[in-house]
Amino acid sequence: MTTFCDNISYINDQINGLDGTGESDVEELLKNLDTLNEQFSQMAELTVPEEFATAENLADEASENMSMAVSYYHQAYEAETFNQNYADAAYEYYTRANTRLGYILQILHGEEILDENVKYIVDDSDSEE
């Protein structure tokens, strides 16, 4: 997971380094988003220890959302004219993917997820009653 986070951080830096004025900025953005999508897909394929089983479903959802985001970003930027509706949809899916990634990191760090929209079961079978 450390490698994944390092890769995501690098890709994020590459995307944020684009100022939008360069001739190849859109191409670079889409290339970086494709790489980001690959990283999320690979994360979703990782074997998860049983104590972190909740993270497995979140990883799948994060990957699906990132895939949709990248697809919509391509549609927005590769259209004859920029399509704001696709860009808005892309951003929504992108946000969802990153929110789920945040939840995964919280779970892996043993933190409680304080979001009323997220339901998960904590296995207390090791605790004394």
CSV table of C-alpha atoms in Angstrom, one decimal:
chain,number,residue,atom,x,y,z
A,1,MET,CA,0.0,0.0,0.0
A,2,THR,CA,3.0,2.3,0.6
A,3,THR,CA,4.0,2.0,-3.1
A,4,PHE,CA,0.4,2.7,-4.1
A,5,CYS,CA,0.3,5.9,-2.0
A,6,ASP,CA,3.7,7.0,-3.3
A,7,ASN,CA,2.6,6.5,-6.9
A,8,ILE,CA,-0.7,8.4,-6.3
A,9,SER,CA,1.3,11.2,-4.7
A,10,TYR,CA,3.6,11.4,-7.7
A,11,ILE,CA,0.7,11.4,-10.2
A,12,ASN,CA,-1.1,14.0,-8.1
A,13,ASP,CA,2.0,16.2,-8.3
A,14,GLN,CA,2.2,15.7,-12.1
A,15,ILE,CA,-1.4,16.7,-12.5
A,16,ASN,CA,-1.1,19.7,-10.2
A,17,GLY,CA,2.0,20.8,-12.1
A,18,LEU,CA,0.0,21.4,-15.3
A,19,ASP,CA,-0.9,25.0,-15.6
A,20,GLY,CA,-3.4,24.6,-18.5
A,21,THR,CA,-1.5,26.8,-20.9
A,22,GLY,CA,0.8,24.3,-22.5
A,23,GLU,CA,-0.1,22.7,-25.9
A,24,SER,CA,0.2,19.2,-24.5
A,25,ASP,CA,-1.3,19.9,-21.1
A,26,VAL,CA,-4.6,18.1,-21.9
A,27,GLU,CA,-2.7,15.1,-23.3
A,28,GLU,CA,-0.6,15.0,-20.2
A,29,LEU,CA,-3.6,15.3,-17.9
A,30,LEU,CA,-5.4,12.4,-19.6
A,31,LYS,CA,-2.2,10.3,-19.6
A,32,ASN,CA,-1.8,10.9,-15.9
A,33,LEU,CA,-5.4,10.1,-15.3
A,34,ASP,CA,-5.0,6.9,-17.2
A,35,THR,CA,-2.1,6.0,-15.0
A,36,LEU,CA,-4.1,6.9,-11.9
A,37,ASN,CA,-6.9,4.6,-13.1
A,38,GLU,CA,-4.4,1.8,-13.5
A,39,GLN,CA,-3.1,2.3,-9.9
A,40,PHE,CA,-6.6,2.2,-8.5
A,41,SER,CA,-7.4,-0.9,-10.5
A,42,GLN,CA,-4.2,-2.6,-9.2
A,43,MET,CA,-5.1,-1.6,-5.6
A,44,ALA,CA,-8.5,-3.2,-6.0
A,45,GLU,CA,-6.8,-6.5,-7.0
A,46,LEU,CA,-4.6,-6.6,-3.8
A,47,THR,CA,-5.3,-9.4,-1.4
A,48,VAL,CA,-6.6,-8.0,1.8
A,49,PRO,CA,-6.0,-9.6,5.3
A,50,GLU,CA,-9.2,-10.7,6.9
A,51,GLU,CA,-9.1,-8.0,9.6
A,52,PHE,CA,-9.3,-5.4,6.9
A,53,ALA,CA,-12.1,-7.1,4.8
A,54,THR,CA,-14.1,-3.9,4.8
A,55,ALA,CA,-11.4,-2.2,2.8
A,56,GLU,CA,-11.7,-4.7,0.0
A,57,ASN,CA,-15.2,-3.5,-0.9
A,58,LEU,CA,-14.1,0.1,-0.6
A,59,ALA,CA,-11.1,-0.6,-2.9
A,60,ASP,CA,-13.4,-2.1,-5.5
A,61,GLU,CA,-15.7,0.9,-5.3
A,62,ALA,CA,-12.8,3.3,-5.5
A,63,SER,CA,-11.5,1.6,-8.6
A,64,GLU,CA,-14.9,1.6,-10.2
A,65,ASN,CA,-15.4,5.3,-9.4
A,66,MET,CA,-12.0,6.2,-10.7
A,67,SER,CA,-12.6,4.3,-13.9
A,68,MET,CA,-15.8,6.2,-14.5
A,69,ALA,CA,-14.1,9.5,-13.7
A,70,VAL,CA,-11.3,8.9,-16.2
A,71,SER,CA,-13.8,7.8,-18.8
A,72,TYR,CA,-15.8,11.0,-18.4
A,73,TYR,CA,-12.6,13.2,-18.3
A,74,HIS,CA,-11.7,11.7,-21.7
A,75,GLN,CA,-15.1,12.4,-23.1
A,76,ALA,CA,-15.0,16.0,-21.7
A,77,TYR,CA,-11.6,16.8,-23.2
A,78,GLU,CA,-11.6,14.7,-26.4
A,79,ALA,CA,-14.9,16.1,-27.6
A,80,GLU,CA,-14.9,18.6,-30.5
A,81,THR,CA,-15.5,21.3,-27.9
A,82,PHE,CA,-14.9,20.9,-24.2
A,83,ASN,CA,-18.0,19.3,-22.5
A,84,GLN,CA,-18.6,20.8,-19.0
A,85,ASN,CA,-21.3,18.2,-18.2
A,86,TYR,CA,-18.8,15.3,-18.7
A,87,ALA,CA,-16.2,17.2,-16.7
A,88,ASP,CA,-18.6,17.7,-13.8
A,89,ALA,CA,-19.6,14.0,-13.8
A,90,ALA,CA,-15.9,13.1,-14.0
A,91,TYR,CA,-15.1,15.3,-11.0
A,92,GLU,CA,-18.0,13.7,-9.0
A,93,TYR,CA,-16.7,10.2,-9.6
A,94,TYR,CA,-13.1,11.4,-8.9
A,95,THR,CA,-14.2,12.7,-5.6
A,96,ARG,CA,-16.0,9.5,-4.7
A,97,ALA,CA,-12.9,7.4,-5.6
A,98,ASN,CA,-10.7,9.6,-3.4
A,99,THR,CA,-13.2,9.6,-0.5
A,100,ARG,CA,-13.2,5.8,-0.5
A,101,LEU,CA,-9.4,5.8,-0.6
A,102,GLY,CA,-9.5,8.0,2.5
A,103,TYR,CA,-11.7,5.5,4.2
A,104,ILE,CA,-9.4,2.7,3.3
A,105,LEU,CA,-6.4,4.6,4.8
A,106,GLN,CA,-8.4,5.3,7.9
A,107,ILE,CA,-9.2,1.6,8.3
A,108,LEU,CA,-5.6,0.5,7.7
A,109,HIS,CA,-4.5,3.0,10.4
A,110,GLY,CA,-7.1,1.6,12.8
A,111,GLU,CA,-9.1,4.8,12.9
A,112,GLU,CA,-12.8,5.0,13.1
A,113,ILE,CA,-14.7,6.3,10.1
A,114,LEU,CA,-16.9,9.1,11.2
A,115,ASP,CA,-19.3,9.3,8.3
A,116,GLU,CA,-22.9,8.4,8.8
A,117,ASN,CA,-23.1,7.2,5.2
A,118,VAL,CA,-20.5,4.5,5.8
A,119,LYS,CA,-21.6,1.3,7.6
A,120,TYR,CA,-19.2,-1.3,8.6
A,121,ILE,CA,-18.9,-4.0,11.2
A,122,VAL,CA,-16.0,-4.2,13.7
A,123,ASP,CA,-15.0,-7.7,14.5
A,124,ASP,CA,-14.7,-7.8,18.3
A,125,SER,CA,-14.2,-11.6,18.5
A,126,ASP,CA,-10.7,-11.1,20.0
A,127,SER,CA,-11.9,-8.9,22.8
A,128,GLU,CA,-12.9,-10.1,26.2
A,129,GLU,CA,-16.6,-9.9,27.2
